[in-house]
Structure formats: structure tokens, C-alpha cells
Amino acid sequence: MLLRTGSKRIHLPTALALPLAVILVPLAALVALQAYQAFVRTPLLIRSQQSIDQSFELITTTQAVRSALQNAERGQRGYLLTGDPRYLQGYRNGIEQAPQQLTRLRQLSIGSPDQQRIMAILAQTIATKLREMQTTLDVYQRSGLAAAQQFMATDVGFDTMSTIERLLDATVASERERLRGRLSAAANEEASTAYNALASGLVALLLMVVGINLIVQAFHGARKMEAERRATEQRLNAQLTQTQAALAQTQKMEALGQLTGGVAHDFNNLLHVIGNAVRLLQHRLATNDAEAGQYLDMIKRSSERAAGITSRLLAFARRQPLEPQPTDVNKLVAGMSELLRHTLGESIALDTVLGGDAWMVSVDRNQLETAILNLALNARDAMPEGGKLIIETSNIYLDEPYATLHADVRAGQYAMVAVSDTGAGMTAEVAARAFDPFFTTKEPGRGTGLGLSQVFGFMKQSGGHVKIYSELAQGTTIKMYLPRLSGAASVHPIDSVQKLAVGSGESILVVEDDKDVGEFTARMLSDLGYRVGTAPNGPLALKQLEQSHGVDLLFTDVGLPEGMSGRVLADEAQRRWPRICVLYTTGYARNSIFHHGRLDPGVDLITKPFTQASLATKVRQILDGRAPPAARSTAPPERS
């Protein structure tokens, strides 16, 4: 038997077909019964309860009418007997409340013609009673108590109140009779619903027992085949584990060999100074040489240098002791500004761009400060003639596609600290080896080659991620990503499962000199419904644009080879095809790309790494906000 779940096919043993059929058919009937309960019986119960509530309210309102009239009558008589105006307050409240309650009573009795007839008579009688009470007060105020008593002796008020009482009693009696019927009907409905629920439960229990029995029997026959499959899988997994262990051992030995060679080289120099200084110190101390202190200083400096190298080696090996604590990266960077300005010197301008509400992280503050300082010093050495250094913070979400491309990254929320410079930049080969221990492009004696290694090891030990973006003659950005601290003050949660803004077949040309990045970006855009082509540089991009007579959107990296930057390419493309939209991308921090003067503020830019969701939204915003496109070729641009 074959089942489909999305794009996957599941082959079930033949023996499972009958159990599934036996279960699914009665289960469909059970679902129909539950739907009947939900959509038919439940509304009936609700309407029944509403009728009961209405009866209770009608009885309560009837009593309220009676109480209001009695309060008005007591207030009137108290005033007549005592002449105290305070009694009139009860009278006024009663004559005000009685008509209001009567109006509500008439609304509640709309469904009963008999009660409506009673309400009409009651309204006239109450109006007569209210006039009688007011007339009595008027006579009292004009002619005194004796005249009022003479008017009351006509028994008009007494007869009217007696009529009102009879009408109210009749209303309550009829409504109580209706209430008894409604309560009986509601009880029957509830009993019926309970019986149906019990029957449904028994059917479900029966189905479960039958289904389990049949499925157990079916799987019993397939047990032998499953055991053979597992044995094969275990054997293959064992072979794969052995291969991975051998590869890991090879890589480990290669790294240890490189590390050991560098350590031997540096420590030979250190031990040379220490050994000779000790021998000379021993010789001079015998003669009370006053220069002995100089050699002691040499030993001290060399020892401190050895300790520093050892500390960096431990950082690279992720074995240094850390003391993580909740840290606000904005406050940490702001607190380092003065130190960095003194360290960098006057020829380098320092700018800090702190993101609003940067997330808290759990990190060793001293080690993070050291990492930022190491990056700043490297940036300073890359700008011997001076330049600008930008330290930027922001909140970043690294999604599953990015984590798939970087095995050491877990998808989630990160606080980012980016250090950007306007220095000489790195070649792709140098950037690939920048984190290797003892690798340096500086002249001998100016560095150990462990600064970036320490940053790399510290970030990995802290559960973070570090990434280099660099272009020759343009500068370098190094981004450090630290996981957001769990339990920190909540910011709007990022929903990784969200509806993407898809395309409608628009054409996009992706210009990216990194082949893997270009192909991955093209795949993301294709999955969103766009027709996508790629080009590795500006000249080839212009050739493709000529062949396709332009595209809807040019998506280009800012830094491109072959002497044509992304900005120059975009300017030329828009000169030839004015209706082309342009979206830039770069690995540099957003503020650094503007502050370095490589793009004008306000242009459309998305920084790497970007998620498919953010790319989808950005592309859709640009395409939806453009002028109506000119007629273009419907053929998609060719991939290069």
C-alpha cells in the first residue's frame, strides 16, 4: 500500500492495509458524529440557556418594578406625614426607576403575546398611579395635609396599586410556568448530549482496541524485515563513524603540527633570551654588578610575553577559563570608546553605531573587550596612513539556510558586534587563513599571528560565530555573533515560520563574485517564484543585460572584481535601462558602507548574511514600489 505525505512516499506492508481500512471507515463516522454535536446540538444548548436566563431576568425585573413603586409610595407618605423634604428623595427615585424597569420588562416579554397585552394594561395603570401620587403632593403643597388626606380618601391610589400588584403577580406566575418548561427542555438536551458523548467515547475505545490488535498483528509479520534493515543500517553507520573519526584525527594532527611548529619557533627565541640572561645574571651577581637589574627586567618581559602567547593558544584551543555573565554589548562598546581612541591614535577616526535595544548576552566581559581590542589593533595596522574605524552593534536572526551553510552555527537570535575599517583589505586566500594560529601578513617582529585566533576560539567557546568580509583596497568588516541570553527582557519574537513575499515571475540578475554565495542566492530567489540569472562580475552582467534587454531587478554585490564595482555597474545599467530597479548587498556593516563613501545613504541595501524571509520582503518592496516597467523580453537571463 502506498501513502503520500507531501513530496514523500511511504510504503506500508500489505498486512497494514486492512487494519487501516477497518479503523478509518468507523473513524470517519465518529468525526461526523462529533461535528453534529459541535454544530447542531451545542447551538441548541446555548439558545436554551439564553431562554432560561431571559426568564430569570424577566422575573427579577418584575420585582424591580414593584419595588420602585413601593419606594415611591413610601416616600410620598413619609413626606405627607412629617413634612420632611428628605422623604421626597425616595419618591423621586421610585418614579424615575419604575418607567425604566417597565421598558425593560416590555422588551423581555416581546416573545409572548399574552404578556405583551398585560404590559400594555400595566403601563397605563402605572401611569395612573404616578399621576395620583403627584396630584396628592400638589394638593398637599397648595392646601395642606387635610386637603391631601381628603383626596386620598377617594381610594383611587389604593385601587390603582392593587391592580398593579395583580398584573405583576400574573406576569411572574406565567413566566415561572414558562421557566419550568424551559428548564425541563434544557435538562433533556443536556442528557441527550451526554448520551451521545458516552456513545462516541465507547466507539472510540472500541476502535482503538481493534486497531491496536490489528496493527500489532501486522507489525509482527514485518519484524524480521525490520531487524535486517536495522542491522544493515548499524553496519553502515559504524563504517561512517570510523571514516569520520579517521578524517578528524588527520585534521587534528595537521593542526597540531602547525601549532607545534609555531610554538617551537617562538619559544626558542624566548628561551634564548631567558637562558643567556640567567647565565649573565649569575656571572654578574658574583661581582656585585649594578647592571644585574637590567637582565632581571629582560627575564620579566620575556616571561610575560610567554604567558601572553600561552593565553592566546589556550583561547584558540577553546580551553581558557571563562567567566560568562549577563552583558549589555552597547554599554560595553560605549565604555571602551575612550580606551580605543587613545590606542588607535589621532590618525584614525573612531565611530560607534549602537543598535537600539541590543539584546543581552552571556559572555566573559574581559575576553570580549580583549577580542574587540584585538580587532581594533589589527584594523589600525591595516591603516598605516590613517582612516576610519567603525564599531557597530545590532540584533540579528541567523536562519536555518544560513546555519546549513555554516556547520558551526545554530539558527537563532544573536547580538552582533561588527568592527569595520577602511584599510588595505584582504585577498580571499588571506581571509581564508586569517584565523589560523601564527598566520600573519605583518613583517617579522610585529605580531605573533594569534590575535584573530584568540577571537575565533573565544567566539566558539562562547557558543557564537565570527565572519570576515573583506575586499582589497576597500577595507574589512569582522562580525562577531553572540547568542541572545535566554530569559532576557523579551523583544518581539522572530517567527522563523512566516509567510514569504513571493514573486510573480519577475526577472532578477544576481551579480556576485563568490560562486557559492551567488548560486545559493539564486536558488533562494528561484524558490520565491522569480526568474533568476547570475553573473560573476560587472562586464559579464552587462552582456547578459544586453541579451535580455534588461531585467526587473539588478541584485549586485557592492564589491566586484574586473575593475567594475557594484555601484558603477548599477549606474551603467540604469543609464541604459532606466526602469531597472537596483538592490545592493555587502558583507560590511550597514553604517560602514555609507560612512566609507561607497554608497549614498538611502539606496536599497541588504547586508550579509540575509535570510530568505528578509530577502523576499526587500525584493518585494522594491518591485512593488517602482514605476510600471517598460516592455522587456520574457526570456529569463542566462546563468553564467
XYZ file of C-alpha atoms in Angstrom:
640
model
C 0.000 0.000 0.000
C 1.381 3.472 -0.958
C 0.723 6.659 1.039
C 1.800 10.189 0.142
C 2.736 12.835 2.729
C 3.732 15.977 0.865
C 6.541 15.011 -1.519
C 7.386 11.801 0.367
C 6.097 8.329 -0.396
C 5.597 5.809 2.373
C 5.299 2.121 1.514
C 3.203 0.255 4.084
C 3.223 -3.511 4.468
C 0.237 -5.168 2.777
C -0.890 -6.515 6.144
C -1.423 -2.923 7.346
C -3.948 -2.077 4.615
C -6.826 -3.987 6.255
C -6.258 -2.581 9.782
C -6.132 0.952 8.414
C -9.325 0.437 6.415
C -11.095 -1.054 9.441
C -10.090 1.947 11.569
C -10.539 4.805 9.068
C -14.116 3.996 7.997
C -15.619 4.000 11.528
C -13.356 6.890 12.425
C -14.921 8.978 9.660
C -18.344 8.209 11.132
C -17.080 9.221 14.566
C -15.780 12.528 13.175
C -19.190 13.170 11.565
C -20.922 12.473 14.896
C -18.626 14.898 16.696
C -19.264 17.518 14.016
C -23.017 17.084 14.536
C -22.541 17.570 18.268
C -20.476 20.715 17.711
C -22.547 22.415 15.013
C -26.119 21.304 15.855
C -26.517 20.249 19.474
C -24.220 22.866 21.002
C -26.132 25.859 19.489
C -29.387 24.316 20.804
C -27.944 24.162 24.307
C -26.789 27.745 24.053
C -30.209 29.011 22.929
C -31.907 27.005 25.700
C -29.647 28.563 28.323
C -30.310 32.024 26.903
C -34.094 31.460 27.233
C -33.667 30.392 30.871
C -31.547 33.465 31.590
C -34.217 35.638 29.977
C -36.940 34.148 32.220
C -34.922 34.824 35.347
C -34.274 38.378 34.230
C -37.962 38.975 33.467
C -38.977 37.803 36.966
C -36.259 39.944 38.545
C -37.307 42.996 36.510
C -40.969 42.494 37.525
C -39.938 42.595 41.166
C -37.866 45.701 40.446
C -40.961 47.483 39.035
C -42.938 46.547 42.157
C -40.108 47.714 44.442
C -39.762 51.064 42.644
C -43.489 51.845 43.009
C -43.492 50.835 46.673
C -40.443 53.054 47.342
C -42.167 55.998 45.649
C -45.338 55.443 47.696
C -43.397 55.201 50.976
C -41.517 58.379 50.212
C -44.719 60.234 49.362
C -46.482 59.174 52.538
C -43.479 59.957 54.716
C -43.411 63.464 53.338
C -47.163 63.904 53.843
C -46.999 62.731 57.444
C -43.853 64.593 58.536
C -43.415 67.391 56.047
C -39.712 66.421 55.905
C -38.430 67.028 52.309
C -35.869 64.219 52.721
C -38.650 61.676 52.116
C -39.127 63.109 48.635
C -35.758 61.669 47.534
C -37.120 58.124 47.835
C -40.249 59.224 45.985
C -38.229 60.771 43.128
C -36.003 57.677 42.796
C -39.063 55.426 42.656
C -40.945 57.386 39.984
C -37.742 57.581 37.920
C -36.879 53.867 38.155
C -40.398 52.486 37.621
C -40.725 53.577 33.925
C -37.157 52.381 33.166
C -37.795 48.929 34.612
C -41.162 48.771 32.834
C -39.469 49.479 29.491
C -37.011 46.644 30.074
C -39.889 44.370 31.130
C -41.711 45.045 27.857
C -38.526 44.193 25.890
C -38.117 40.879 27.708
C -41.745 39.867 27.067
C -41.700 40.536 23.310
C -41.889 36.811 22.516
C -45.170 36.337 24.478
C -48.378 37.936 23.104
C -50.198 37.339 26.427
C -47.508 39.128 28.395
C -47.480 41.958 25.889
C -51.198 42.554 26.490
C -50.572 42.574 30.248
C -47.702 45.022 29.719
C -49.980 47.460 27.860
C -52.518 47.459 30.708
C -49.733 47.652 33.286
C -48.160 50.675 31.600
C -51.479 52.585 31.704
C -52.118 51.611 35.324
C -48.619 52.649 36.448
C -49.034 55.968 34.651
C -52.354 56.494 36.556
C -50.657 55.650 39.850
C -47.803 58.064 39.226
C -50.241 60.867 38.371
C -52.282 60.119 41.521
C -49.190 60.371 43.749
C -48.056 63.595 42.109
C -51.558 65.100 42.388
C -51.666 64.247 46.107
C -48.341 66.056 46.617
C -49.591 69.064 44.663
C -52.750 69.257 46.826
C -50.631 68.981 49.988
C -48.321 71.775 48.908
C -51.238 74.085 47.924
C -53.859 73.347 50.603
C -52.171 71.408 53.370
C -52.404 67.976 54.932
C -56.147 67.925 55.489
C -56.897 68.538 51.833
C -54.384 65.867 50.809
C -55.972 63.358 53.192
C -59.396 64.144 51.797
C -58.083 63.473 48.237
C -56.527 60.189 49.357
C -59.814 59.100 50.954
C -61.247 58.586 47.458
C -59.244 55.236 47.357
C -58.044 55.938 43.793
C -54.437 55.295 44.765
C -55.300 52.138 46.709
C -57.321 50.639 43.874
C -54.685 51.515 41.313
C -51.890 49.914 43.359
C -53.982 46.790 43.893
C -54.463 46.482 40.131
C -50.720 46.870 39.582
C -49.965 44.162 42.133
C -52.360 41.734 40.407
C -50.849 42.412 36.998
C -47.296 41.932 38.289
C -48.273 38.718 40.069
C -49.884 37.398 36.883
C -46.713 38.225 34.909
C -44.482 36.405 37.404
C -46.779 33.379 37.527
C -46.911 32.984 33.737
C -43.144 33.414 33.405
C -42.443 30.837 36.101
C -44.603 28.390 34.197
C -42.582 29.056 31.050
C -39.355 28.742 33.053
C -40.309 25.266 34.256
C -40.818 24.183 30.655
C -37.501 25.673 29.569
C -35.596 24.019 32.418
C -37.135 20.667 31.514
C -36.181 21.076 27.843
C -32.628 22.087 28.762
C -32.255 19.048 31.003
C -33.389 16.806 28.155
C -30.903 18.416 25.750
C -28.037 18.001 28.214
C -28.955 14.366 28.848
C -29.063 13.694 25.119
C -25.689 15.342 24.625
C -24.199 13.318 27.467
C -25.530 10.080 25.997
C -24.083 10.944 22.596
C -20.715 11.803 24.142
C -20.713 8.497 26.023
C -21.550 6.616 22.851
C -18.771 8.432 20.985
C -16.288 7.537 23.710
C -17.272 3.864 23.606
C -16.912 3.815 19.815
C -13.500 5.477 20.065
C -12.391 2.953 22.694
C -13.599 0.065 20.566
C -11.801 1.448 17.512
C -8.607 1.863 19.477
C -8.712 -1.734 20.783
C -9.474 -3.186 17.354
C -6.881 -1.001 15.640
C -4.116 -1.805 18.120
C -4.829 -5.514 17.841
C -4.723 -5.474 14.041
C -1.625 -3.266 13.863
C 0.278 -5.446 16.337
C -0.522 -8.451 14.198
C 0.635 -6.640 11.046
C 3.932 -5.492 12.542
C 4.605 -8.939 13.917
C 4.901 -10.213 10.358
C 7.281 -7.348 9.379
C 9.572 -7.708 12.405
C 12.122 -9.896 10.684
C 12.477 -7.495 7.742
C 12.866 -4.521 10.104
C 15.570 -6.334 12.082
C 17.545 -6.979 8.897
C 17.212 -3.341 7.843
C 18.450 -2.122 11.226
C 21.421 -4.485 11.126
C 22.417 -3.107 7.721
C 21.961 0.466 8.909
C 24.078 -0.140 12.020
C 26.856 -1.656 9.921
C 26.868 1.335 7.549
C 26.757 3.792 10.471
C 29.729 2.041 12.069
C 31.688 2.354 8.842
C 30.748 6.038 8.536
C 31.764 6.702 12.145
C 35.131 5.078 11.566
C 35.696 7.163 8.420
C 34.734 10.390 10.209
C 36.998 9.562 13.146
C 39.915 8.915 10.810
C 39.313 12.208 8.988
C 39.011 14.123 12.265
C 42.247 12.571 13.516
C 44.033 13.571 10.323
C 42.820 17.141 10.586
C 43.718 17.258 14.270
C 47.250 16.034 13.615
C 47.713 18.582 10.825
C 46.550 21.423 13.096
C 48.739 20.201 15.962
C 51.727 20.017 13.643
C 51.230 23.622 12.541
C 50.621 24.717 16.125
C 53.680 22.853 17.441
C 55.957 24.380 14.796
C 54.838 27.890 15.636
C 55.161 27.332 19.379
C 58.672 25.884 18.948
C 59.758 28.859 16.866
C 58.525 31.490 19.340
C 59.635 29.673 22.455
C 63.156 29.110 21.021
C 63.501 32.889 20.815
C 62.070 33.361 24.309
C 64.269 30.681 25.847
C 67.322 32.121 24.129
C 66.787 35.445 25.910
C 65.897 33.835 29.232
C 68.848 31.354 29.215
C 71.513 33.873 28.286
C 70.092 36.471 30.679
C 70.221 33.962 33.542
C 73.833 32.998 32.775
C 74.924 36.609 32.606
C 72.989 37.379 35.783
C 74.735 34.581 37.617
C 78.128 35.834 36.449
C 77.432 39.480 37.318
C 75.912 38.816 40.708
C 79.155 37.175 41.764
C 80.884 40.519 41.214
C 78.030 42.691 42.507
C 77.391 44.085 39.028
C 74.995 47.046 39.122
C 73.534 46.092 35.707
C 72.010 42.879 37.058
C 68.603 44.603 37.305
C 68.501 45.065 33.547
C 68.728 41.329 32.992
C 66.037 40.736 35.555
C 63.768 43.082 33.528
C 64.598 41.107 30.392
C 63.549 37.888 32.132
C 60.332 39.535 33.357
C 59.356 40.853 29.914
C 60.088 37.544 28.217
C 58.109 35.652 30.835
C 55.145 37.976 30.399
C 55.324 37.558 26.650
C 55.413 33.777 27.048
C 52.361 33.968 29.305
C 50.530 36.078 26.721
C 51.290 33.615 23.938
C 50.174 30.723 26.120
C 46.914 32.521 26.892
C 46.200 33.047 23.209
C 46.999 29.425 22.446
C 44.513 28.406 25.111
C 41.927 30.732 23.580
C 42.392 29.214 20.130
C 42.167 25.707 21.594
C 38.969 26.788 23.466
C 40.487 25.788 26.795
C 40.783 29.155 28.505
C 38.722 29.552 31.710
C 35.759 31.875 31.057
C 33.517 33.722 33.498
C 30.357 34.438 31.489
C 27.865 36.894 32.917
C 24.884 38.860 31.533
C 26.308 41.657 29.410
C 24.871 44.642 27.540
C 27.063 44.897 24.413
C 26.008 48.520 23.856
C 27.282 49.564 27.286
C 30.452 47.513 26.867
C 31.310 49.091 23.500
C 30.449 52.576 24.744
C 32.667 52.035 27.785
C 35.636 51.099 25.568
C 35.411 54.148 23.303
C 37.870 56.303 25.238
C 40.397 53.455 25.566
C 40.163 52.697 21.850
C 40.670 56.346 20.878
C 43.906 56.507 22.888
C 45.034 53.142 21.493
C 44.289 53.904 17.838
C 45.959 57.296 17.780
C 44.962 60.579 16.198
C 45.276 59.431 12.581
C 42.323 57.030 12.887
C 38.788 58.298 13.436
C 36.630 56.094 15.653
C 32.865 55.934 15.215
C 30.471 53.760 17.250
C 26.974 52.988 15.940
C 24.941 51.293 18.676
C 21.737 49.496 17.701
C 18.633 50.284 19.699
C 17.613 47.749 22.366
C 20.531 45.405 21.674
C 19.875 42.002 23.233
C 21.655 40.875 26.380
C 24.250 38.104 26.017
C 26.049 35.784 28.421
C 29.773 36.283 27.840
C 33.092 36.840 29.615
C 33.258 40.644 29.540
C 37.036 40.856 29.826
C 37.546 38.407 26.966
C 35.008 40.239 24.789
C 36.813 43.519 25.447
C 40.092 41.814 24.550
C 38.561 40.461 21.328
C 37.283 43.922 20.319
C 40.664 45.433 21.180
C 42.472 42.789 19.082
C 40.241 43.556 16.111
C 40.789 47.294 16.575
C 44.574 46.842 16.700
C 44.523 44.703 13.547
C 42.419 47.385 11.859
C 44.895 50.063 12.977
C 47.813 48.108 11.480
C 45.845 47.802 8.220
C 45.577 51.626 8.033
C 49.171 52.894 8.420
C 48.246 56.173 6.725
C 45.159 56.664 8.852
C 41.484 56.020 8.164
C 38.204 55.318 9.895
C 37.200 52.534 12.297
C 33.503 51.811 12.923
C 32.203 49.573 15.715
C 28.555 48.683 15.218
C 26.041 46.649 17.261
C 22.669 45.252 16.217
C 20.238 42.362 16.698
C 20.468 39.610 14.075
C 18.495 36.437 13.321
C 20.540 33.677 11.645
C 18.064 31.336 9.964
C 18.206 27.658 9.010
C 19.565 28.198 5.462
C 22.500 30.205 6.868
C 23.115 27.580 9.547
C 23.092 24.886 6.856
C 25.924 26.667 5.036
C 27.913 27.090 8.276
C 28.133 23.840 10.219
C 29.210 25.564 13.447
C 26.165 27.888 13.559
C 22.842 27.203 15.237
C 19.837 29.077 13.875
C 18.511 31.658 16.297
C 18.770 35.195 17.675
C 22.178 36.852 18.107
C 23.601 40.161 19.220
C 26.181 41.266 16.635
C 29.319 43.352 17.179
C 30.941 44.410 13.890
C 34.360 46.080 13.546
C 34.938 47.749 10.157
C 37.942 49.598 8.783
C 38.930 51.463 5.609
C 42.284 49.685 5.378
C 44.046 47.676 2.700
C 41.654 44.724 2.873
C 42.496 41.041 2.357
C 42.619 38.684 -0.566
C 40.309 35.678 -0.483
C 43.312 33.437 0.294
C 44.404 35.580 3.237
C 40.829 35.837 4.600
C 40.503 32.035 4.452
C 43.599 31.647 6.677
C 43.117 34.693 8.888
C 42.010 32.659 11.906
C 44.846 30.113 11.656
C 47.253 30.275 14.627
C 50.556 32.064 13.910
C 49.396 33.141 10.458
C 50.217 36.800 9.871
C 50.884 39.117 6.946
C 52.844 41.556 9.113
C 56.575 41.866 8.871
C 58.657 39.807 11.339
C 58.613 41.085 14.892
C 55.298 42.993 14.632
C 52.948 40.235 15.751
C 52.548 36.617 16.812
C 49.670 35.807 14.478
C 47.454 34.849 17.410
C 45.151 37.901 17.649
C 42.425 36.683 15.305
C 42.966 33.109 16.513
C 42.103 34.272 20.015
C 38.922 35.953 18.705
C 37.945 32.803 16.788
C 38.492 30.464 19.740
C 36.759 32.797 22.199
C 33.665 33.091 19.986
C 33.422 29.327 19.525
C 33.895 28.692 23.240
C 31.119 31.229 23.932
C 28.727 29.467 21.553
C 28.961 32.274 18.984
C 30.065 32.779 15.401
C 32.583 35.038 13.658
C 32.681 36.027 9.975
C 35.122 38.052 7.825
C 34.093 40.267 4.905
C 36.975 41.959 3.100
C 37.905 43.471 -0.254
C 41.302 44.689 -1.407
C 41.775 48.456 -1.244
C 38.300 48.818 0.312
C 38.557 47.563 3.869
C 37.468 44.779 6.175
C 34.487 44.022 8.408
C 34.652 41.310 11.055
C 31.327 40.400 12.621
C 31.025 38.613 15.961
C 27.673 36.963 16.731
C 26.840 36.166 20.369
C 23.715 34.117 21.253
C 20.914 36.097 22.843
C 20.704 35.459 26.587
C 17.797 33.169 27.476
C 15.314 34.794 29.843
C 16.378 38.331 28.918
C 13.741 41.018 28.554
C 11.554 39.905 25.715
C 11.704 41.691 22.438
C 9.295 40.946 19.635
C 9.907 37.258 18.926
C 11.062 36.377 15.477
C 8.891 33.910 13.829
C 11.020 31.740 11.669
C 7.937 30.189 10.116
C 6.334 33.091 8.314
C 4.571 33.713 5.021
C 7.154 34.766 2.443
C 6.550 37.561 -0.052
C 6.738 35.603 -3.297
C 7.320 36.765 -6.846
C 5.193 36.634 -9.980
C 7.816 35.583 -12.485
C 9.788 38.859 -12.455
C 13.354 38.620 -13.794
C 16.348 39.198 -11.493
C 20.072 39.213 -12.307
C 22.315 38.289 -9.334
C 25.876 39.644 -9.640
C 28.184 38.015 -7.061
C 31.889 37.099 -7.403
C 31.647 34.349 -4.755
C 30.288 31.366 -6.705
C 28.725 29.577 -3.720
C 27.022 32.724 -2.443
C 25.751 33.576 -5.932
C 24.308 30.137 -6.552
C 22.708 29.971 -3.104
C 21.130 33.430 -3.527
C 19.835 32.479 -6.977
C 18.291 29.336 -5.538
C 16.523 31.295 -2.783
C 15.075 33.738 -5.339
C 14.034 30.918 -7.686
C 12.181 29.233 -4.831
C 10.339 32.521 -4.280
C 8.972 32.476 -7.844
C 11.434 34.730 -9.710
C 13.312 34.067 -12.964
C 16.956 34.361 -11.955
C 20.263 34.635 -13.749
C 23.775 35.026 -12.294
C 26.994 36.751 -13.302
C 30.375 36.806 -11.530
C 31.378 40.376 -12.450
C 30.199 43.635 -13.975
C 31.227 43.182 -17.655
C 29.536 39.776 -17.909
C 26.473 41.192 -16.172
C 26.175 43.951 -18.806
C 26.439 41.342 -21.590
C 23.578 39.372 -20.080
C 21.521 42.538 -19.701
C 22.115 43.327 -23.387
C 20.936 39.847 -24.402
C 17.768 40.002 -22.284
C 17.095 43.727 -22.927
C 17.250 44.457 -19.231
C 15.662 42.809 -16.194
C 13.210 43.849 -13.487
C 15.814 43.917 -10.705
C 19.612 44.025 -10.578
C 20.836 42.420 -7.321
C 24.561 43.155 -7.045
C 27.350 42.957 -4.504
C 28.954 46.331 -3.793
C 32.498 44.979 -4.245
C 33.118 43.238 -7.582
C 36.308 42.239 -9.478
C 37.363 43.157 -13.025
C 37.635 46.870 -12.199
C 33.878 47.489 -12.075
C 32.230 47.883 -8.665
C 28.589 47.163 -7.996
C 27.810 50.865 -7.915
C 29.454 51.506 -11.305
C 27.583 48.507 -12.751
C 24.254 49.776 -11.391
C 24.827 53.302 -12.727
C 25.635 51.971 -16.189
C 22.673 49.572 -16.174
C 20.229 52.297 -15.174
C 21.692 54.631 -17.800
C 20.899 52.068 -20.494
C 17.673 50.733 -18.990
C 16.271 53.497 -16.745
C 13.422 51.350 -15.369
C 15.732 48.720 -13.823
C 15.464 48.510 -10.036
C 18.702 48.004 -8.084
C 19.330 46.223 -4.785
C 22.849 46.223 -3.312
C 24.317 43.670 -0.911
C 27.546 43.601 1.077
C 29.192 41.811 3.941
C 30.167 45.128 5.522
C 28.121 46.557 8.341
C 25.395 48.878 7.054
C 26.782 52.035 8.638
C 30.324 51.386 7.478
C 29.304 51.058 3.822
C 27.757 54.540 3.942
C 30.383 56.165 6.171
C 33.155 54.911 3.894
C 31.516 56.733 0.998
C 30.979 53.624 -1.140
C 27.206 54.103 -1.410
C 24.887 57.049 -0.961
C 22.535 56.991 2.031
C 19.041 55.993 1.099
C 19.851 53.426 -1.588
C 18.344 49.952 -1.260
C 20.807 47.724 0.585
C 20.619 44.346 2.347
C 23.624 43.222 4.371
C 25.019 39.705 4.533
C 24.082 37.354 5.984
C 20.454 37.812 4.984
C 17.598 35.355 5.479
C 15.264 34.197 2.738
C 12.406 35.967 4.528
C 14.252 39.314 4.715
C 15.392 38.987 1.084
C 11.851 38.152 -0.038
C 10.435 41.180 1.780
C 13.121 43.562 0.476
C 12.804 42.449 -3.151
C 9.015 42.656 -2.999
C 9.136 46.164 -1.502
C 11.429 47.382 -4.273
C 9.468 45.795 -7.127
C 6.100 46.906 -5.768
C 7.307 50.486 -5.321
C 8.702 51.012 -8.841
C 7.086 52.726 -11.802
C 5.261 50.469 -14.301
C 8.011 48.544 -16.103
C 8.727 49.011 -19.769
C 8.206 46.082 -22.107
C 11.004 43.599 -21.608
C 11.932 40.271 -23.058
C 10.128 37.388 -21.385
C 13.136 35.132 -21.703
C 14.953 34.685 -18.377
C 18.558 35.856 -18.195
C 21.112 33.133 -18.768
C 23.124 31.734 -15.887
C 26.856 32.126 -16.038
